[in-house]
Amino acid sequence: VFDFVMNTENLQFPEVVEQLAGTAGMEVPQMSPAAAEAARRSATLHEVLDKAASWYADQLKANIGADARAYLEKRGVTAEATTGFRLGYAPNARTMLKDALLAREISEAQLIETGLVVKPEDGGASFDRCRNRLMFPILDSRGRPIAFGGRALGDARAKYLNSPETALFHKGRTLYGL
């Protein structure tokens, strides 16, 4: 019913919900100010992670991602799979992602909150969580990046590194590739 009304009347989902609720004599619950703020904040964090996914994908396509592309080719991963899964590359640089996203008017606090950047407990300068890794965006059920998994391409203590738990990402509730 929702899809039918959306398609026939060229409406967005929230508008259809309101219209159908009105037709049925029901009232649509309104978000509390706190819930509205939480939704706004989540949308902003989704945008940050989406920009990071795009940036990582751009790095994979650039000269700097040649070794990562060679690794994918050696493993038999096709260009279609690389694009479809939005794979990317985190260069082996301490603050390259951080600097790129700060230049796009994303705050350091947002980078830390999404787990993309680590702030040392000793108060030192923050730095990119993942370096020299093939990056796999972890998506929610709506196809939005909520975290990343990174596969080391060189010698690293951890072969695989995932984003920490955040406001958007809960490891026990998310299935990669869903």
Tab-separated table of N, CA and C in Angstrom:
chain	number	residue	atom	x	y	z
A	1	VAL	N	0.835	-1.195	0.000
A	1	VAL	CA	0.000	0.000	0.000
A	1	VAL	C	0.874	1.250	0.000
A	2	PHE	N	1.898	1.236	0.832
A	2	PHE	CA	2.778	2.403	0.911
A	2	PHE	C	3.461	2.661	-0.426
A	3	ASP	N	4.015	1.586	-1.020
A	3	ASP	CA	4.688	1.751	-2.315
A	3	ASP	C	3.714	2.244	-3.374
A	4	PHE	N	2.494	1.697	-3.377
A	4	PHE	CA	1.501	2.092	-4.367
A	4	PHE	C	1.208	3.593	-4.262
A	5	VAL	N	0.950	4.071	-3.059
A	5	VAL	CA	0.638	5.493	-2.868
A	5	VAL	C	1.857	6.355	-3.185
A	6	MET	N	3.040	5.899	-2.795
A	6	MET	CA	4.258	6.660	-3.109
A	6	MET	C	4.410	6.813	-4.619
A	7	ASN	N	4.191	5.735	-5.346
A	7	ASN	CA	4.370	5.762	-6.803
A	7	ASN	C	3.254	6.507	-7.522
A	8	THR	N	2.018	6.308	-7.118
A	8	THR	CA	0.902	6.924	-7.838
A	8	THR	C	0.750	8.408	-7.522
A	9	GLU	N	1.115	8.821	-6.310
A	9	GLU	CA	0.942	10.222	-5.934
A	9	GLU	C	2.261	10.976	-5.813
A	10	ASN	N	3.369	10.294	-6.162
A	10	ASN	CA	4.701	10.909	-6.140
A	10	ASN	C	5.003	11.564	-4.785
A	11	LEU	N	4.810	10.782	-3.728
A	11	LEU	CA	5.054	11.265	-2.369
A	11	LEU	C	6.223	10.508	-1.754
A	12	GLN	N	6.828	11.102	-0.733
A	12	GLN	CA	7.865	10.448	0.040
A	12	GLN	C	7.196	9.639	1.153
A	13	PHE	N	7.938	8.679	1.706
A	13	PHE	CA	7.379	7.777	2.713
A	13	PHE	C	6.719	8.511	3.895
A	14	PRO	N	7.388	9.508	4.511
A	14	PRO	CA	6.737	10.169	5.651
A	14	PRO	C	5.401	10.830	5.278
A	15	GLU	N	5.325	11.366	4.070
A	15	GLU	CA	4.080	11.997	3.621
A	15	GLU	C	2.983	10.946	3.443
A	16	VAL	N	3.346	9.771	2.938
A	16	VAL	CA	2.381	8.691	2.751
A	16	VAL	C	1.871	8.205	4.102
A	17	VAL	N	2.774	8.083	5.073
A	17	VAL	CA	2.364	7.656	6.417
A	17	VAL	C	1.324	8.619	6.968
A	18	GLU	N	1.594	9.918	6.852
A	18	GLU	CA	0.640	10.916	7.359
A	18	GLU	C	-0.693	10.838	6.620
A	19	GLN	N	-0.646	10.703	5.295
A	19	GLN	CA	-1.871	10.643	4.501
A	19	GLN	C	-2.701	9.411	4.857
A	20	LEU	N	-2.052	8.247	4.911
A	20	LEU	CA	-2.792	7.017	5.217
A	20	LEU	C	-3.303	7.003	6.654
A	21	ALA	N	-2.529	7.545	7.562
A	21	ALA	CA	-2.983	7.621	8.959
A	21	ALA	C	-4.222	8.510	9.045
A	22	GLY	N	-4.195	9.637	8.337
A	22	GLY	CA	-5.356	10.531	8.322
A	22	GLY	C	-6.581	9.851	7.741
A	23	THR	N	-6.398	9.102	6.667
A	23	THR	CA	-7.499	8.371	6.034
A	23	THR	C	-8.077	7.335	7.000
A	24	ALA	N	-7.223	6.710	7.778
A	24	ALA	CA	-7.661	5.682	8.726
A	24	ALA	C	-8.139	6.272	10.045
A	25	GLY	N	-8.071	7.601	10.175
A	25	GLY	CA	-8.497	8.247	11.413
A	25	GLY	C	-7.516	8.079	12.551
A	26	MET	N	-6.261	7.868	12.209
A	26	MET	CA	-5.228	7.678	13.221
A	26	MET	C	-4.328	8.904	13.264
A	27	GLU	N	-3.706	9.090	14.393
A	27	GLU	CA	-2.773	10.191	14.554
A	27	GLU	C	-1.346	9.638	14.523
A	28	VAL	N	-0.481	10.304	13.760
A	28	VAL	CA	0.915	9.883	13.687
A	28	VAL	C	1.646	10.480	14.884
A	29	PRO	N	2.312	9.639	15.672
A	29	PRO	CA	3.051	10.175	16.822
A	29	PRO	C	4.149	11.134	16.356
A	30	GLN	N	4.296	12.211	17.072
A	30	GLN	CA	5.329	13.187	16.745
A	30	GLN	C	6.568	12.908	17.587
A	31	MET	N	7.714	13.185	17.003
A	31	MET	CA	8.975	12.980	17.726
A	31	MET	C	9.122	14.002	18.841
A	32	SER	N	9.636	13.524	19.945
A	32	SER	CA	9.956	14.445	21.022
A	32	SER	C	11.160	15.278	20.587
A	33	PRO	N	11.391	16.427	21.190
A	33	PRO	CA	12.575	17.213	20.827
A	33	PRO	C	13.874	16.422	20.992
A	34	ALA	N	13.954	15.590	22.019
A	34	ALA	CA	15.168	14.789	22.232
A	34	ALA	C	15.324	13.753	21.122
A	35	ALA	N	14.220	13.106	20.723
A	35	ALA	CA	14.280	12.118	19.645
A	35	ALA	C	14.613	12.786	18.319
A	36	ALA	N	14.077	13.968	18.092
A	36	ALA	CA	14.379	14.702	16.858
A	36	ALA	C	15.860	15.066	16.806
A	37	GLU	N	16.423	15.472	17.933
A	37	GLU	CA	17.849	15.818	17.986
A	37	GLU	C	18.709	14.579	17.770
A	38	ALA	N	18.314	13.458	18.353
A	38	ALA	CA	19.064	12.213	18.155
A	38	ALA	C	19.007	11.775	16.693
A	39	ALA	N	17.861	11.925	16.050
A	39	ALA	CA	17.739	11.574	14.631
A	39	ALA	C	18.598	12.491	13.769
A	40	ARG	N	18.624	13.778	14.092
A	40	ARG	CA	19.445	14.736	13.348
A	40	ARG	C	20.921	14.391	13.500
A	41	ARG	N	21.318	14.059	14.722
A	41	ARG	CA	22.715	13.722	14.993
A	41	ARG	C	23.113	12.441	14.262
A	42	SER	N	22.232	11.434	14.264
A	42	SER	CA	22.510	10.188	13.546
A	42	SER	C	22.651	10.445	12.059
A	43	ALA	N	21.780	11.276	11.495
A	43	ALA	CA	21.863	11.587	10.066
A	43	ALA	C	23.197	12.242	9.743
A	44	THR	N	23.644	13.125	10.618
A	44	THR	CA	24.930	13.787	10.408
A	44	THR	C	26.071	12.774	10.470
A	45	LEU	N	26.028	11.846	11.407
A	45	LEU	CA	27.073	10.830	11.508
A	45	LEU	C	27.060	9.901	10.296
A	46	HIS	N	25.877	9.597	9.785
A	46	HIS	CA	25.787	8.797	8.557
A	46	HIS	C	26.460	9.531	7.398
A	47	GLU	N	26.257	10.838	7.320
A	47	GLU	CA	26.884	11.637	6.258
A	47	GLU	C	28.406	11.596	6.384
A	48	VAL	N	28.918	11.690	7.601
A	48	VAL	CA	30.364	11.636	7.830
A	48	VAL	C	30.918	10.297	7.337
A	49	LEU	N	30.262	9.215	7.716
A	49	LEU	CA	30.730	7.883	7.315
A	49	LEU	C	30.598	7.671	5.812
A	50	ASP	N	29.571	8.232	5.206
A	50	ASP	CA	29.415	8.125	3.762
A	50	ASP	C	30.541	8.869	3.042
A	51	LYS	N	30.902	10.042	3.545
A	51	LYS	CA	32.021	10.790	2.958
A	51	LYS	C	33.332	10.033	3.132
A	52	ALA	N	33.504	9.385	4.265
A	52	ALA	CA	34.718	8.590	4.486
A	52	ALA	C	34.752	7.412	3.504
A	53	ALA	N	33.617	6.745	3.313
A	53	ALA	CA	33.560	5.612	2.375
A	53	ALA	C	33.923	6.076	0.964
A	54	SER	N	33.406	7.213	0.563
A	54	SER	CA	33.724	7.757	-0.767
A	54	SER	C	35.197	8.107	-0.868
A	55	TRP	N	35.740	8.695	0.197
A	55	TRP	CA	37.156	9.073	0.190
A	55	TRP	C	38.041	7.831	0.097
A	56	TYR	N	37.720	6.796	0.889
A	56	TYR	CA	38.491	5.552	0.819
A	56	TYR	C	38.417	4.958	-0.590
A	57	ALA	N	37.222	4.955	-1.204
A	57	ALA	CA	37.063	4.417	-2.563
A	57	ALA	C	37.908	5.204	-3.558
A	58	ASP	N	37.947	6.524	-3.391
A	58	ASP	CA	38.781	7.362	-4.272
A	58	ASP	C	40.261	7.016	-4.124
A	59	GLN	N	40.694	6.725	-2.901
A	59	GLN	CA	42.099	6.383	-2.670
A	59	GLN	C	42.449	5.058	-3.330
A	60	LEU	N	41.501	4.124	-3.320
A	60	LEU	CA	41.731	2.827	-3.957
A	60	LEU	C	41.919	2.993	-5.467
A	61	LYS	N	41.183	3.911	-6.054
A	61	LYS	CA	41.268	4.148	-7.504
A	61	LYS	C	42.512	4.949	-7.888
A	62	ALA	N	43.062	5.711	-6.959
A	62	ALA	CA	44.200	6.597	-7.248
A	62	ALA	C	45.516	5.808	-7.250
A	63	ASN	N	46.576	6.476	-7.652
A	63	ASN	CA	47.912	5.851	-7.670
A	63	ASN	C	48.285	5.275	-6.313
A	64	ILE	N	47.907	5.960	-5.253
A	64	ILE	CA	48.276	5.534	-3.903
A	64	ILE	C	47.670	4.167	-3.551
A	65	GLY	N	46.587	3.771	-4.247
A	65	GLY	CA	45.921	2.498	-3.963
A	65	GLY	C	46.377	1.344	-4.832
A	66	ALA	N	47.489	1.497	-5.568
A	66	ALA	CA	47.953	0.456	-6.500
A	66	ALA	C	48.192	-0.882	-5.807
A	67	ASP	N	48.837	-0.885	-4.653
A	67	ASP	CA	49.104	-2.146	-3.951
A	67	ASP	C	47.801	-2.817	-3.497
A	68	ALA	N	46.848	-2.007	-3.055
A	68	ALA	CA	45.562	-2.551	-2.624
A	68	ALA	C	44.806	-3.143	-3.823
A	69	ARG	N	44.855	-2.468	-4.968
A	69	ARG	CA	44.220	-3.011	-6.173
A	69	ARG	C	44.892	-4.314	-6.599
A	70	ALA	N	46.220	-4.374	-6.492
A	70	ALA	CA	46.955	-5.597	-6.836
A	70	ALA	C	46.539	-6.733	-5.905
A	71	TYR	N	46.380	-6.441	-4.619
A	71	TYR	CA	45.936	-7.450	-3.659
A	71	TYR	C	44.557	-7.985	-4.050
A	72	LEU	N	43.631	-7.090	-4.388
A	72	LEU	CA	42.286	-7.512	-4.786
A	72	LEU	C	42.334	-8.370	-6.046
A	73	GLU	N	43.146	-7.959	-7.007
A	73	GLU	CA	43.270	-8.721	-8.251
A	73	GLU	C	43.820	-10.121	-7.965
A	74	LYS	N	44.841	-10.180	-7.117
A	74	LYS	CA	45.443	-11.468	-6.750
A	74	LYS	C	44.414	-12.382	-6.082
A	75	ARG	N	43.509	-11.794	-5.327
A	75	ARG	CA	42.474	-12.577	-4.627
A	75	ARG	C	41.260	-12.861	-5.514
A	76	GLY	N	41.253	-12.349	-6.749
A	76	GLY	CA	40.155	-12.616	-7.676
A	76	GLY	C	38.925	-11.749	-7.466
A	77	VAL	N	39.084	-10.634	-6.794
A	77	VAL	CA	37.957	-9.728	-6.567
A	77	VAL	C	37.790	-8.859	-7.815
A	78	THR	N	36.608	-8.897	-8.404
A	78	THR	CA	36.348	-8.165	-9.643
A	78	THR	C	36.128	-6.680	-9.372
A	79	ALA	N	36.246	-5.890	-10.422
A	79	ALA	CA	35.973	-4.452	-10.319
A	79	ALA	C	34.513	-4.220	-9.921
A	80	GLU	N	33.622	-5.070	-10.427
A	80	GLU	CA	32.203	-4.945	-10.082
A	80	GLU	C	31.981	-5.184	-8.590
A	81	ALA	N	32.644	-6.181	-8.034
A	81	ALA	CA	32.520	-6.451	-6.597
A	81	ALA	C	33.120	-5.313	-5.786
A	82	THR	N	34.252	-4.809	-6.252
A	82	THR	CA	34.906	-3.690	-5.557
A	82	THR	C	33.967	-2.492	-5.492
A	83	THR	N	33.331	-2.196	-6.608
A	83	THR	CA	32.387	-1.068	-6.654
A	83	THR	C	31.126	-1.387	-5.864
A	84	GLY	N	30.590	-2.580	-6.052
A	84	GLY	CA	29.342	-2.965	-5.382
A	84	GLY	C	29.437	-2.961	-3.870
A	85	PHE	N	30.578	-3.384	-3.361
A	85	PHE	CA	30.775	-3.412	-1.908
A	85	PHE	C	31.409	-2.130	-1.385
A	86	ARG	N	31.650	-1.169	-2.292
A	86	ARG	CA	32.237	0.140	-1.953
A	86	ARG	C	33.579	-0.009	-1.240
A	87	LEU	N	34.395	-0.953	-1.699
A	87	LEU	CA	35.702	-1.161	-1.081
A	87	LEU	C	36.568	0.072	-1.296
A	88	GLY	N	37.490	0.276	-0.371
A	88	GLY	CA	38.374	1.423	-0.452
A	88	GLY	C	39.733	1.099	0.129
A	89	TYR	N	40.547	2.136	0.226
A	89	TYR	CA	41.904	1.978	0.733
A	89	TYR	C	42.221	3.111	1.697
A	90	ALA	N	42.743	2.739	2.866
A	90	ALA	CA	43.233	3.706	3.849
A	90	ALA	C	44.745	3.800	3.665
A	91	PRO	N	45.246	4.916	3.134
A	91	PRO	CA	46.686	5.049	2.904
A	91	PRO	C	47.492	4.942	4.197
A	92	ASN	N	48.752	4.615	4.027
A	92	ASN	CA	49.657	4.467	5.164
A	92	ASN	C	50.180	5.844	5.584
A	93	ALA	N	49.273	6.656	6.094
A	93	ALA	CA	49.601	8.010	6.543
A	93	ALA	C	48.822	8.280	7.826
A	94	ARG	N	49.444	8.935	8.750
A	94	ARG	CA	48.863	9.113	10.088
A	94	ARG	C	47.561	9.917	10.114
A	95	THR	N	47.452	10.947	9.287
A	95	THR	CA	46.264	11.812	9.378
A	95	THR	C	45.670	12.156	8.007
A	96	MET	N	45.874	11.335	7.015
A	96	MET	CA	45.403	11.670	5.675
A	96	MET	C	43.873	11.740	5.590
A	97	LEU	N	43.180	10.759	6.147
A	97	LEU	CA	41.717	10.792	6.176
A	97	LEU	C	41.243	11.973	7.009
A	98	LYS	N	41.788	12.113	8.189
A	98	LYS	CA	41.398	13.200	9.085
A	98	LYS	C	41.548	14.547	8.381
A	99	ASP	N	42.683	14.788	7.750
A	99	ASP	CA	42.920	16.061	7.076
A	99	ASP	C	41.939	16.286	5.934
A	100	ALA	N	41.662	15.225	5.169
A	100	ALA	CA	40.742	15.347	4.034
A	100	ALA	C	39.329	15.679	4.500
A	101	LEU	N	38.874	15.037	5.564
A	101	LEU	CA	37.509	15.277	6.028
A	101	LEU	C	37.389	16.592	6.797
A	102	LEU	N	38.436	16.991	7.501
A	102	LEU	CA	38.417	18.312	8.137
A	102	LEU	C	38.295	19.397	7.066
A	103	ALA	N	38.941	19.200	5.936
A	103	ALA	CA	38.862	20.157	4.824
A	103	ALA	C	37.453	20.204	4.236
A	104	ARG	N	36.663	19.160	4.464
A	104	ARG	CA	35.271	19.110	3.985
A	104	ARG	C	34.307	19.561	5.080
A	105	GLU	N	34.830	20.280	6.049
A	105	GLU	CA	34.036	20.877	7.136
A	105	GLU	C	33.370	19.851	8.042
A	106	ILE	N	34.050	18.736	8.247
A	106	ILE	CA	33.621	17.749	9.224
A	106	ILE	C	34.494	17.976	10.458
A	107	SER	N	33.876	17.992	11.612
A	107	SER	CA	34.629	18.322	12.823
A	107	SER	C	35.431	17.122	13.333
A	108	GLU	N	36.479	17.427	14.060
A	108	GLU	CA	37.274	16.371	14.683
A	108	GLU	C	36.417	15.560	15.649
A	109	ALA	N	35.506	16.232	16.348
A	109	ALA	CA	34.621	15.528	17.287
A	109	ALA	C	33.763	14.492	16.559
A	110	GLN	N	33.266	14.826	15.367
A	110	GLN	CA	32.478	13.870	14.592
A	110	GLN	C	33.341	12.699	14.134
A	111	LEU	N	34.571	12.973	13.740
A	111	LEU	CA	35.478	11.910	13.312
A	111	LEU	C	35.774	10.957	14.462
A	112	ILE	N	35.932	11.491	15.646
A	112	ILE	CA	36.183	10.663	16.826
A	112	ILE	C	34.919	9.877	17.184
A	113	GLU	N	33.756	10.540	17.127
A	113	GLU	CA	32.496	9.891	17.492
A	113	GLU	C	32.150	8.726	16.565
A	114	THR	N	32.525	8.820	15.291
A	114	THR	CA	32.252	7.742	14.343
A	114	THR	C	33.299	6.639	14.400
A	115	GLY	N	34.397	6.861	15.145
A	115	GLY	CA	35.450	5.861	15.262
A	115	GLY	C	36.477	5.913	14.144
A	116	LEU	N	36.366	6.887	13.255
A	116	LEU	CA	37.319	7.016	12.153
A	116	LEU	C	38.680	7.496	12.637
A	117	VAL	N	38.665	8.267	13.704
A	117	VAL	CA	39.873	8.886	14.241
A	117	VAL	C	39.975	8.539	15.719
A	118	VAL	N	41.185	8.358	16.183
A	118	VAL	CA	41.449	8.017	17.579
A	118	VAL	C	42.072	9.225	18.271
A	119	LYS	N	41.596	9.537	19.450
A	119	LYS	CA	42.172	10.596	20.279
A	119	LYS	C	42.899	9.922	21.434
A	120	PRO	N	44.230	10.013	21.480
A	120	PRO	CA	44.983	9.355	22.556
A	120	PRO	C	44.578	9.870	23.940
A	121	GLU	N	44.630	8.969	24.898
A	121	GLU	CA	44.286	9.340	26.278
A	121	GLU	C	45.266	10.330	26.867
A	122	ASP	N	46.507	10.349	26.350
A	122	ASP	CA	47.507	11.263	26.894
A	122	ASP	C	47.345	12.686	26.376
A	123	GLY	N	46.297	12.921	25.558
A	123	GLY	CA	46.040	14.270	25.065
A	123	GLY	C	46.783	14.618	23.793
A	124	GLY	N	47.511	13.679	23.228
A	124	GLY	CA	48.230	13.932	21.980
A	124	GLY	C	47.274	14.178	20.825
A	125	ALA	N	47.851	14.479	19.678
A	125	ALA	CA	47.056	14.762	18.485
A	125	ALA	C	46.323	13.502	18.014
A	126	SER	N	45.110	13.695	17.548
A	126	SER	CA	44.326	12.572	17.041
A	126	SER	C	44.910	12.079	15.723
A	127	PHE	N	44.552	10.828	15.372
A	127	PHE	CA	45.096	10.227	14.156
A	127	PHE	C	44.091	9.233	13.584
A	128	ASP	N	44.266	8.908	12.303
A	128	ASP	CA	43.393	7.951	11.618
A	128	ASP	C	43.504	6.582	12.277
A	129	ARG	N	42.364	5.940	12.505
A	129	ARG	CA	42.349	4.604	13.110
A	129	ARG	C	42.973	3.576	12.161
A	130	CYS	N	42.658	3.669	10.885
A	130	CYS	CA	43.122	2.673	9.909
A	130	CYS	C	44.142	3.277	8.956
A	131	ARG	N	45.251	2.542	8.788
A	131	ARG	CA	46.301	2.956	7.853
A	131	ARG	C	46.809	1.715	7.120
A	132	ASN	N	47.057	1.878	5.831
A	132	ASN	CA	47.521	0.793	4.963
A	132	ASN	C	46.620	-0.438	5.073
A	133	ARG	N	45.333	-0.186	4.878
A	133	ARG	CA	44.338	-1.254	4.968
A	133	ARG	C	43.337	-1.164	3.824
A	134	LEU	N	42.906	-2.322	3.377
A	134	LEU	CA	41.784	-2.413	2.463
A	134	LEU	C	40.540	-2.189	3.319
A	135	MET	N	39.692	-1.257	2.918
A	135	MET	CA	38.563	-0.859	3.760
A	135	MET	C	37.236	-1.397	3.223
A	136	PHE	N	36.464	-1.987	4.120
A	136	PHE	CA	35.151	-2.542	3.818
A	136	PHE	C	34.113	-1.754	4.610
A	137	PRO	N	33.269	-0.959	3.960
A	137	PRO	CA	32.211	-0.288	4.721
A	137	PRO	C	31.212	-1.317	5.254
A	138	ILE	N	30.820	-1.162	6.476
A	138	ILE	CA	29.785	-1.994	7.083
A	138	ILE	C	28.509	-1.158	7.024
A	139	LEU	N	27.473	-1.697	6.373
A	139	LEU	CA	26.259	-0.939	6.103
A	139	LEU	C	25.115	-1.379	7.006
A	140	ASP	N	24.198	-0.447	7.261
A	140	ASP	CA	22.987	-0.811	7.990
A	140	ASP	C	21.974	-1.377	6.995
A	141	SER	N	20.791	-1.707	7.457
A	141	SER	CA	19.779	-2.329	6.596
A	141	SER	C	19.272	-1.381	5.520
A	142	ARG	N	19.562	-0.093	5.653
A	142	ARG	CA	19.160	0.887	4.637
A	142	ARG	C	20.299	1.202	3.675
A	143	GLY	N	21.422	0.485	3.808
A	143	GLY	CA	22.540	0.672	2.885
A	143	GLY	C	23.453	1.829	3.214
A	144	ARG	N	23.361	2.359	4.432
A	144	ARG	CA	24.203	3.485	4.849
A	144	ARG	C	25.401	2.967	5.641
A	145	PRO	N	26.608	3.507	5.361
A	145	PRO	CA	27.770	3.097	6.151
A	145	PRO	C	27.583	3.459	7.630
A	146	ILE	N	27.871	2.479	8.494
A	146	ILE	CA	27.795	2.734	9.937
A	146	ILE	C	29.120	2.429	10.620
A	147	ALA	N	30.036	1.780	9.887
A	147	ALA	CA	31.339	1.414	10.448
A	147	ALA	C	32.207	0.903	9.303
A	148	PHE	N	33.425	0.497	9.656
A	148	PHE	CA	34.352	-0.044	8.670
A	148	PHE	C	35.099	-1.230	9.242
A	149	GLY	N	35.449	-2.144	8.347
A	149	GLY	CA	36.396	-3.196	8.644
A	149	GLY	C	37.602	-2.932	7.759
A	150	GLY	N	38.788	-3.162	8.296
A	150	GLY	CA	39.997	-2.922	7.517
A	150	GLY	C	40.913	-4.130	7.552
A	151	ARG	N	41.360	-4.579	6.374
A	151	ARG	CA	42.275	-5.711	6.257
A	151	ARG	C	43.673	-5.177	6.006
A	152	ALA	N	44.619	-5.500	6.888
A	152	ALA	CA	45.993	-5.007	6.760
A	152	ALA	C	46.613	-5.501	5.461
A	153	LEU	N	47.353	-4.607	4.796
A	153	LEU	CA	48.045	-4.975	3.568
A	153	LEU	C	49.538	-5.174	3.793
A	154	GLY	N	50.021	-4.770	4.926
A	154	GLY	CA	51.428	-4.961	5.267
A	154	GLY	C	51.512	-5.677	6.596
A	155	ASP	N	52.649	-5.546	7.234
A	155	ASP	CA	52.812	-6.122	8.563
A	155	ASP	C	52.093	-5.242	9.567
A	156	ALA	N	51.183	-5.829	10.305
A	156	ALA	CA	50.434	-5.108	11.330
A	156	ALA	C	50.144	-6.069	12.464
A	157	ARG	N	50.021	-5.536	13.668
A	157	ARG	CA	49.704	-6.392	14.816
A	157	ARG	C	48.381	-7.104	14.612
A	158	ALA	N	47.404	-6.381	14.066
A	158	ALA	CA	46.089	-6.972	13.824
A	158	ALA	C	45.850	-7.061	12.321
A	159	LYS	N	45.585	-8.279	11.844
A	159	LYS	CA	45.333	-8.471	10.420
A	159	LYS	C	44.037	-7.760	10.014
A	160	TYR	N	43.015	-7.866	10.874
A	160	TYR	CA	41.736	-7.207	10.637
A	160	TYR	C	41.457	-6.243	11.783
A	161	LEU	N	40.904	-5.094	11.434
A	161	LEU	CA	40.569	-4.081	12.432
A	161	LEU	C	39.189	-3.537	12.104
A	162	ASN	N	38.288	-3.598	13.070
A	162	ASN	CA	36.940	-3.063	12.880
A	162	ASN	C	36.772	-1.768	13.650
A	163	SER	N	35.796	-0.969	13.220
A	163	SER	CA	35.429	0.234	13.952
A	163	SER	C	35.012	-0.152	15.368
A	164	PRO	N	35.192	0.755	16.293
A	164	PRO	CA	34.703	0.487	17.646
A	164	PRO	C	33.179	0.647	17.689
A	165	GLU	N	32.577	0.223	18.767
A	165	GLU	CA	31.145	0.461	18.952
A	165	GLU	C	30.918	1.957	19.036
A	166	THR	N	29.874	2.419	18.351
A	166	THR	CA	29.532	3.844	18.329
A	166	THR	C	28.026	3.995	18.484
A	167	ALA	N	27.555	5.224	18.392
A	167	ALA	CA	26.116	5.472	18.451
A	167	ALA	C	25.383	4.779	17.308
A	168	LEU	N	26.064	4.547	16.189
A	168	LEU	CA	25.442	3.913	15.022
A	168	LEU	C	25.760	2.427	14.892
A	169	PHE	N	26.897	1.999	15.409
A	169	PHE	CA	27.388	0.645	15.162
A	169	PHE	C	27.459	-0.160	16.446
A	170	HIS	N	26.733	-1.281	16.431
A	170	HIS	CA	26.754	-2.236	17.546
A	170	HIS	C	27.105	-3.588	16.945
A	171	LYS	N	28.295	-4.077	17.247
A	171	LYS	CA	28.829	-5.284	16.600
A	171	LYS	C	27.877	-6.472	16.675
A	172	GLY	N	27.231	-6.660	17.783
A	172	GLY	CA	26.346	-7.808	17.954
A	172	GLY	C	25.038	-7.695	17.203
A	173	ARG	N	24.734	-6.530	16.658
A	173	ARG	CA	23.461	-6.330	15.963
A	173	ARG	C	23.610	-6.106	14.471
A	174	THR	N	24.828	-6.230	13.952
A	174	THR	CA	25.066	-5.920	12.548
A	174	THR	C	25.723	-7.118	11.857
A	175	LEU	N	25.200	-7.461	10.698
A	175	LEU	CA	25.738	-8.551	9.899
A	175	LEU	C	26.322	-7.954	8.631
A	176	TYR	N	27.622	-8.157	8.405
A	176	TYR	CA	28.273	-7.603	7.213
A	176	TYR	C	27.648	-8.184	5.957
A	177	GLY	N	27.388	-7.321	4.983
A	177	GLY	CA	26.879	-7.752	3.702
A	177	GLY	C	25.386	-8.054	3.682
A	178	LEU	N	24.692	-7.769	4.744
A	178	LEU	CA	23.246	-8.041	4.812
A	178	LEU	C	22.552	-7.367	3.657
